Short mmCIF file of C-alpha atoms and ligand atoms in Angstrom, two decimals:
data_model
loop_
_atom_site.label_atom_id
_atom_site.label_comp_id
_atom_site.label_asym_id
_atom_site.label_seq_id
_atom_site.Cartn_x
_atom_site.Cartn_y
_atom_site.Cartn_z
CA UNK A 76 -18.10 -6.17 20.16
CA UNK A 77 -15.26 -5.16 22.49
CA UNK A 78 -11.98 -4.76 20.62
CA UNK A 79 -8.89 -6.58 21.87
CA UNK A 80 -6.16 -3.98 21.30
CA UNK A 81 -3.41 -6.45 22.19
CA UNK A 82 -3.69 -8.08 18.77
CA UNK A 83 -0.82 -7.24 16.47
CA UNK A 84 -1.34 -4.80 13.61
CA UNK A 85 0.81 -5.64 10.59
CA UNK A 86 2.12 -2.68 8.63
CA UNK A 87 3.15 -3.12 5.03
CA UNK A 88 5.45 -0.24 4.09
CA UNK A 89 4.66 1.10 0.62
CA UNK A 90 6.78 4.26 0.31
CA UNK A 91 9.20 2.74 -2.23
CA UNK A 92 6.21 2.11 -4.53
CA UNK A 93 3.13 4.24 -3.80
CA UNK A 94 5.34 6.88 -2.17
CA UNK A 95 7.80 7.40 -5.00
CA UNK A 96 5.52 6.78 -8.00
CA UNK A 97 4.04 10.28 -7.88
CA UNK A 98 7.22 12.22 -7.06
CA UNK A 99 8.33 14.54 -9.87
CA UNK A 100 12.03 14.27 -9.04
CA UNK A 101 14.12 11.30 -10.08
CA UNK A 102 15.32 9.33 -7.07
CA UNK A 103 18.59 7.58 -7.85
CA UNK A 104 18.50 3.79 -7.84
CA UNK A 105 21.13 3.72 -5.06
CA UNK A 106 18.94 6.00 -2.91
CA UNK A 107 15.91 3.76 -3.46
CA UNK A 108 17.97 0.73 -2.47
CA UNK A 109 19.26 2.53 0.61
CA UNK A 110 15.71 3.53 1.62
CA UNK A 111 14.47 -0.07 1.30
CA UNK A 112 17.49 -1.41 3.20
CA UNK A 113 16.83 1.04 6.03
CA UNK A 114 13.13 0.13 6.06
CA UNK A 115 14.10 -3.54 6.22
CA UNK A 116 15.80 -2.93 9.55
CA UNK A 117 12.80 -1.12 11.06
CA UNK A 118 10.87 -4.32 11.75
CA UNK A 119 8.46 -4.51 8.81
CA UNK A 120 7.42 -7.97 7.67
CA UNK A 121 6.26 -6.70 4.28
CA UNK A 122 7.63 -3.94 2.03
CA UNK A 123 6.24 -2.99 -1.37
CA UNK A 124 9.58 -2.24 -2.96
CA UNK A 125 8.52 -1.11 -6.43
CA UNK A 126 6.35 -1.73 -9.45
CA UNK A 127 6.86 -3.29 -12.86
CA UNK A 128 4.54 -1.18 -14.98
CA UNK A 129 5.04 0.71 -18.21
CA UNK A 130 8.00 3.09 -17.80
CA UNK A 131 5.98 5.60 -19.80
CA UNK A 132 3.14 5.42 -17.25
CA UNK A 133 5.40 5.67 -14.17
CA UNK A 134 8.88 6.90 -15.12
CA UNK A 135 9.86 7.31 -11.44
CA UNK A 136 9.92 3.52 -10.95
CA UNK A 137 11.42 2.43 -14.24
CA UNK A 138 14.48 0.97 -12.46
CA UNK A 139 12.52 -1.81 -10.68
CA UNK A 140 14.93 -4.55 -11.81
CA UNK A 141 18.02 -2.81 -10.42
CA UNK A 142 16.21 -1.93 -7.20
CA UNK A 143 15.00 -5.47 -6.48
CA UNK A 144 18.36 -6.95 -7.38
CA UNK A 145 20.31 -4.38 -5.34
CA UNK A 146 18.52 -4.60 -1.99
CA UNK A 147 19.78 -6.60 0.98
CA UNK A 148 17.02 -9.03 1.75
CA UNK A 149 16.22 -9.42 5.41
CA UNK A 150 15.01 -12.82 6.57
CA UNK A 151 11.31 -12.69 7.33
CA UNK A 152 10.59 -9.70 5.08
CA UNK A 153 8.37 -10.24 2.05
CA UNK A 154 9.33 -7.91 -0.81
CA UNK A 155 6.27 -7.12 -2.90
CA UNK A 156 6.07 -5.77 -6.47
CA UNK A 157 2.99 -4.14 -7.97
CA UNK A 158 2.17 -5.37 -11.47
CA UNK A 159 -0.57 -4.56 -14.02
CA UNK A 160 -0.15 -7.39 -16.54
CA UNK A 161 1.79 -10.47 -17.64
CA UNK A 162 4.82 -8.47 -18.77
CA UNK A 163 5.02 -6.89 -15.32
CA UNK A 164 4.82 -10.33 -13.71
CA UNK A 165 7.61 -11.68 -15.90
CA UNK A 166 9.84 -8.73 -15.03
CA UNK A 167 9.05 -8.96 -11.31
CA UNK A 168 9.74 -12.70 -11.13
CA UNK A 169 12.98 -12.24 -13.04
CA UNK A 170 13.93 -9.61 -10.44
CA UNK A 171 13.13 -12.00 -7.56
CA UNK A 172 10.04 -10.37 -6.10
CA UNK A 173 8.49 -12.56 -3.37
CA UNK A 174 4.93 -11.44 -4.01
CA UNK A 175 3.10 -9.86 -6.94
CA UNK A 176 0.44 -7.28 -6.13
CA UNK A 177 -2.13 -7.36 -8.93
CA UNK A 178 -4.14 -4.14 -9.20
CA UNK A 179 -7.42 -3.27 -10.79
CA UNK A 180 -10.01 -0.66 -9.88
CA UNK A 181 -13.56 -1.14 -8.70
CA UNK A 182 -14.54 1.68 -11.03
CA UNK A 183 -14.33 1.05 -14.75
CA UNK A 184 -13.29 4.65 -15.48
CA UNK A 185 -10.35 4.63 -13.05
CA UNK A 186 -9.20 1.27 -14.39
CA UNK A 187 -9.24 2.77 -17.88
CA UNK A 188 -7.33 5.86 -16.72
CA UNK A 189 -4.79 3.89 -14.70
CA UNK A 190 -4.38 0.64 -16.62
CA UNK A 191 -5.83 1.51 -20.06
CA UNK A 192 -7.94 -1.63 -19.77
CA UNK A 193 -11.41 -2.62 -18.70
CA UNK A 194 -11.70 -4.51 -15.41
CA UNK A 195 -12.48 -7.62 -17.44
CA UNK A 196 -9.27 -7.21 -19.44
CA UNK A 197 -7.32 -6.79 -16.21
CA UNK A 198 -8.82 -10.02 -14.84
CA UNK A 199 -7.94 -11.86 -18.05
CA UNK A 200 -4.35 -10.63 -17.73
CA UNK A 201 -4.27 -11.79 -14.09
CA UNK A 202 -5.37 -15.25 -15.24
CA UNK A 203 -2.21 -15.35 -17.36
CA UNK A 204 -0.18 -14.28 -14.32
CA UNK A 205 -1.70 -17.10 -12.27
CA UNK A 206 -0.60 -19.61 -14.93
CA UNK A 207 2.88 -18.09 -14.93
CA UNK A 208 3.43 -18.43 -11.16
CA UNK A 209 1.81 -21.87 -10.84
CA UNK A 210 4.23 -24.30 -9.20
CA UNK A 211 6.55 -21.53 -7.95
CA UNK A 212 6.82 -20.00 -4.47
CA UNK A 213 5.76 -16.54 -5.71
CA UNK A 214 2.77 -15.22 -3.78
CA UNK A 215 -0.13 -13.26 -5.26
CA UNK A 216 -2.14 -10.43 -3.73
CA UNK A 217 -5.12 -8.83 -5.46
CA UNK A 218 -5.85 -5.13 -4.91
CA UNK A 219 -9.19 -3.47 -5.57
CA UNK A 220 -8.40 0.23 -6.06
CA UNK A 221 -11.10 2.93 -5.63
CA UNK A 222 -13.01 0.52 -3.36
CA UNK A 223 -14.45 3.29 -1.21
CA UNK A 224 -15.00 5.91 -3.92
CA UNK A 225 -13.77 6.96 -7.35
CA UNK A 226 -12.67 10.47 -8.38
CA UNK A 227 -14.64 10.08 -11.65
CA UNK A 228 -17.68 8.05 -10.57
CA UNK A 229 -18.10 8.85 -6.89
CA UNK A 230 -19.63 6.16 -4.71
CA UNK A 231 -18.88 2.52 -5.51
CA UNK A 232 -21.47 -0.14 -4.77
CA UNK A 233 -20.27 -2.69 -2.20
CA UNK A 234 -21.50 -5.49 -4.45
CA UNK A 235 -19.10 -4.42 -7.20
CA UNK A 236 -16.22 -4.72 -4.73
CA UNK A 237 -17.49 -8.09 -3.48
CA UNK A 238 -17.63 -9.45 -7.03
CA UNK A 239 -14.04 -8.37 -7.71
CA UNK A 240 -12.87 -9.88 -4.42
CA UNK A 241 -14.60 -13.13 -5.43
CA UNK A 242 -12.92 -12.98 -8.84
CA UNK A 243 -9.53 -12.65 -7.14
CA UNK A 244 -10.30 -15.55 -4.80
CA UNK A 245 -11.33 -17.70 -7.77
CA UNK A 246 -7.99 -16.91 -9.39
CA UNK A 247 -6.35 -18.30 -6.25
CA UNK A 248 -4.64 -15.23 -4.75
CA UNK A 249 -3.33 -15.55 -1.18
CA UNK A 250 -4.30 -12.02 -0.16
CA UNK A 251 -6.71 -9.22 -1.01
CA UNK A 252 -6.27 -5.47 -0.53
CA UNK A 253 -9.08 -2.93 -0.43
CA UNK A 254 -7.63 0.42 -1.48
CA UNK A 255 -9.01 3.91 -0.92
CA UNK A 256 -7.09 5.48 -3.78
CA UNK A 257 -8.12 9.10 -3.20
CA UNK A 258 -9.13 9.10 0.46
CA UNK A 259 -12.91 8.97 0.02
CA UNK A 260 -13.61 6.34 2.70
CA UNK A 261 -15.24 7.10 6.04
CA UNK A 262 -15.00 4.98 9.20
CA UNK A 263 -18.62 3.78 9.15
CA UNK A 264 -18.35 2.62 5.54
CA UNK A 265 -15.01 0.95 6.30
CA UNK A 266 -16.36 -0.88 9.35
CA UNK A 267 -19.34 -2.27 7.41
CA UNK A 268 -17.36 -3.39 4.36
CA UNK A 269 -14.56 -4.98 6.40
CA UNK A 270 -17.09 -6.98 8.39
CA UNK A 271 -18.68 -8.15 5.16
CA UNK A 272 -15.36 -9.07 3.51
CA UNK A 273 -14.14 -10.98 6.58
CA UNK A 274 -16.96 -13.47 6.00
CA UNK A 275 -15.15 -14.38 2.76
CA UNK A 276 -11.47 -13.64 3.41
CA UNK A 277 -9.51 -14.66 6.53
CA UNK A 278 -8.13 -11.82 8.67
CA UNK A 279 -4.57 -12.83 7.81
CA UNK A 280 -5.29 -12.36 4.09
CA UNK A 281 -6.94 -8.93 4.15
CA UNK A 282 -5.07 -5.62 3.82
CA UNK A 283 -6.53 -2.13 3.98
CA UNK A 284 -4.85 0.63 2.00
CA UNK A 285 -5.87 4.13 3.01
CA UNK A 286 -4.88 7.56 1.74
CA UNK A 287 -5.21 10.55 4.01
CA UNK A 288 -6.48 12.85 1.26
CA UNK A 289 -9.43 14.05 3.33
CA UNK A 290 -7.88 13.65 6.77
CA UNK A 291 -9.71 10.41 7.64
CA UNK A 292 -6.86 7.96 7.12
CA UNK A 293 -6.13 6.93 10.72
CA UNK A 294 -9.81 7.04 11.70
CA UNK A 295 -10.40 4.54 8.93
CA UNK A 296 -7.58 2.34 10.23
CA UNK A 297 -9.18 2.21 13.68
CA UNK A 298 -12.61 1.44 12.23
CA UNK A 299 -11.12 -1.38 10.14
CA UNK A 300 -9.15 -2.72 13.13
CA UNK A 301 -12.28 -2.68 15.26
CA UNK A 302 -14.10 -4.60 12.53
CA UNK A 303 -11.35 -7.24 12.62
CA UNK A 304 -8.77 -6.16 10.00
CA UNK A 305 -5.14 -6.52 11.04
CA UNK A 306 -3.06 -5.63 7.99
CA UNK A 307 -2.53 -2.08 6.72
CA UNK A 308 -0.48 -0.34 4.08
CA UNK A 309 1.26 2.87 5.09
CA UNK A 310 3.97 5.09 3.67
CA UNK A 311 6.95 6.75 5.36
CA UNK A 312 6.38 10.48 5.75
CA UNK A 313 2.85 10.13 4.35
CA UNK A 314 4.16 10.09 0.77
CA UNK A 315 2.14 8.61 -2.03
CA UNK A 316 -0.63 8.84 -4.57
CA UNK A 317 -1.80 7.56 -7.92
CA UNK A 318 -0.78 9.85 -10.81
CA UNK A 319 -3.89 8.72 -12.75
CA UNK A 320 -6.38 9.75 -10.06
CA UNK A 321 -7.10 13.49 -10.00
CA UNK A 322 -6.58 15.00 -6.55
CA UNK A 323 -4.66 12.01 -5.20
CA UNK A 324 -2.38 12.60 -2.24
CA UNK A 325 -0.38 10.69 0.33
CA UNK A 326 -0.96 7.35 1.98
CA UNK A 327 -1.51 7.24 5.70
CA UNK A 328 1.83 8.05 7.28
CA UNK A 329 3.67 5.04 8.67
CA UNK A 330 5.24 6.75 11.66
CA UNK A 331 1.92 8.40 12.58
CA UNK A 332 0.23 4.98 12.40
CA UNK A 333 2.95 3.33 14.50
CA UNK A 334 2.70 6.18 17.01
CA UNK A 335 -1.08 5.67 17.23
CA UNK A 336 -0.53 1.97 17.87
CA UNK A 337 2.18 2.65 20.46
CA UNK A 338 -0.06 5.04 22.36
CA UNK A 339 -3.00 2.59 22.28
CA UNK A 340 -0.91 -0.45 23.17
CA UNK A 341 -1.44 -2.18 19.80
CA UNK A 342 1.75 -4.13 19.01
CA UNK A 343 3.38 -3.57 15.59
CA UNK A 344 6.97 -4.74 16.12
CA UNK A 345 8.19 -1.59 14.37
CA UNK A 346 11.03 0.56 15.68
CA UNK A 347 9.48 4.04 15.86
CA UNK A 348 12.65 6.04 16.64
CA UNK A 349 14.39 4.42 13.65
CA UNK A 350 11.38 5.19 11.47
CA UNK A 351 11.33 8.83 12.59
CA UNK A 352 15.04 9.19 11.86
CA UNK A 353 14.46 7.75 8.40
CA UNK A 354 11.48 10.02 7.80
CA UNK A 355 13.67 13.04 8.60
CA UNK A 356 15.86 12.16 5.60
CA UNK A 357 12.96 12.42 3.11
CA UNK A 358 12.83 16.23 2.61
CA UNK A 359 16.47 16.19 1.50
CA UNK A 360 15.85 13.24 -0.83
CA UNK A 361 12.68 14.65 -2.40
CA UNK A 362 13.03 18.42 -2.00
CA UNK A 363 9.81 19.11 -0.11
CA UNK A 364 8.14 18.93 3.28
CA UNK A 365 6.24 15.73 4.24
CA UNK A 366 2.64 15.51 5.49
CA UNK A 367 3.55 13.28 8.46
CA UNK A 368 2.88 14.88 11.83
CA UNK A 369 4.71 12.94 14.54
CA UNK A 370 8.06 13.63 12.90
CA UNK A 371 7.38 17.35 13.46
CA UNK A 372 5.67 17.18 16.86
CA UNK A 373 7.77 14.38 18.38
CA UNK A 374 6.38 11.42 20.31
CA UNK A 375 4.34 12.01 23.47
CA UNK A 376 7.34 10.86 25.48
CA UNK A 377 9.70 13.40 23.85
CA UNK A 378 9.20 16.00 26.57
CA UNK A 379 10.42 19.57 26.55
CA UNK A 380 12.36 21.36 29.34
CA UNK A 381 10.07 23.36 31.62
CA UNK A 382 10.37 27.12 31.31
CA UNK A 383 12.89 28.45 33.83
CA UNK A 384 10.86 31.47 35.08
N1 COA B 700 6.45 -3.20 -17.93
C1 COA B 700 7.15 -2.55 -18.88
N2 COA B 700 6.66 -2.22 -20.08
C2 COA B 700 5.38 -2.57 -20.32
C3 COA B 700 4.60 -3.24 -19.39
C4 COA B 700 5.17 -3.56 -18.14
N3 COA B 700 4.47 -4.17 -17.19
N4 COA B 700 3.39 -3.45 -19.92
C5 COA B 700 3.41 -2.94 -21.16
N5 COA B 700 4.62 -2.41 -21.42
C6 COA B 700 5.08 -1.74 -22.64
C7 COA B 700 4.81 -2.56 -23.87
O1 COA B 700 5.85 -3.48 -24.09
C8 COA B 700 4.77 -1.48 -24.95
O2 COA B 700 6.08 -1.06 -25.21
P1 COA B 700 6.50 -0.45 -26.65
O3 COA B 700 5.72 0.82 -26.80
O4 COA B 700 7.96 -0.23 -26.51
O5 COA B 700 6.10 -1.51 -27.63
C9 COA B 700 4.08 -0.33 -24.22
O6 COA B 700 4.33 -0.55 -22.82
C10 COA B 700 2.59 -0.28 -24.48
O7 COA B 700 2.04 -1.56 -24.17
P2 COA B 700 0.48 -1.78 -23.99
O8 COA B 700 0.24 -3.19 -23.60
O9 COA B 700 -0.22 -1.26 -25.24
O10 COA B 700 0.18 -0.89 -22.75
P3 COA B 700 -0.69 0.42 -22.59
O11 COA B 700 -0.03 1.59 -23.18
O12 COA B 700 -2.10 0.12 -23.00
O13 COA B 700 -0.63 0.56 -20.99
C11 COA B 700 -0.25 -0.54 -18.90
C12 COA B 700 -1.10 -0.46 -20.15
C13 COA B 700 -1.02 -1.38 -17.92
C14 COA B 700 1.06 -1.16 -19.24
C15 COA B 700 -0.02 0.90 -18.34
O14 COA B 700 -1.23 1.61 -18.33
C16 COA B 700 0.57 0.86 -16.96
O15 COA B 700 1.71 0.49 -16.79
N6 COA B 700 -0.22 1.27 -15.93
C17 COA B 700 0.22 1.26 -14.54
C18 COA B 700 -0.04 2.59 -13.91
C19 COA B 700 0.39 2.59 -12.46
O16 COA B 700 1.40 2.03 -12.08
N7 COA B 700 -0.41 3.27 -11.62
C20 COA B 700 -0.13 3.41 -10.22
C21 COA B 700 -0.25 2.17 -9.44
S1 COA B 700 -1.89 1.73 -9.07
ZN1 ZN B 701 -2.31 4.02 -2.95
#
């Protein structure tokens, strides 16, 4: 199949959630709101702005209510909240989240570590969430974490992922995300699974969530795009990681992804210079260097003066 690179790639920015959840420093609520407001003017159509989980599990995001209520909502931007259970859904709806991102793991052991539940218990809780949102405009997305590999169990059978995707579809979610929680995916595996999933889920409803833990993040994006996927999570600066997955590290870096798309002619609608300027503010906010590369190297078009000799 010859890929049509003129088809838009939709980036969902996840730094306010996946990015900040693993940071050891406390980011002030006002700084989180400012980050989300800045991201809202970069051209994203979807931003995962926080999570409503146990504050003991993820202290860094315990101010979800204030964050969601404090942001300036941009028309056309869907503000997503990650939730693990009914209580999270109630809090997120109260805080005006547009979409709830339900999360469970393909591997039983990571679901236990992350959610302290079996997958079956997670699905039962999601059934309660479905009843809660029925009749409202709140959207639901279902994420399958550790889809491409688990730090405790290793390889995950595709059929396990397919069954969980089917369970989400039966619940009536509008979208499904396949997440590579600790960067274990490879492009060949991604291509095959995306092709298989797209028989069940329309392109507009499928998101891929890659971490660059083993340096394969953007290769996996291209493989997924070539297999027909069009929606991808990414995080400013390459921040991110699940605190309950040993060895976790950052998501694919948003500005590196947008740069890749710019260079290949894949439209994203995202303002790269604005994104790079925003990325440059992260070391001051978080006290460390970021894994993103384009912010250090500059874009291809940012040329240097020739030597004078
Ligand atoms: N928001 C806030 N508080 C919550 C909550 C939520 N969504 N869900 C449960 N709680 C509170 C309960 O009210 C209870 O509070 P109490 O001790 O004051 O009575 C406490 O947390 C324990 O509740 P319980 O249902 O027994 O939860 P648990 O300890 O078994 O933990 C989860 C289960 C799912 C709440 C927890 O593991 C969690 O939040 N995991 C998310 C981890 C995460 O975000 N990972 C990264 C993203 S993938
Ligand atoms: Zn993640």
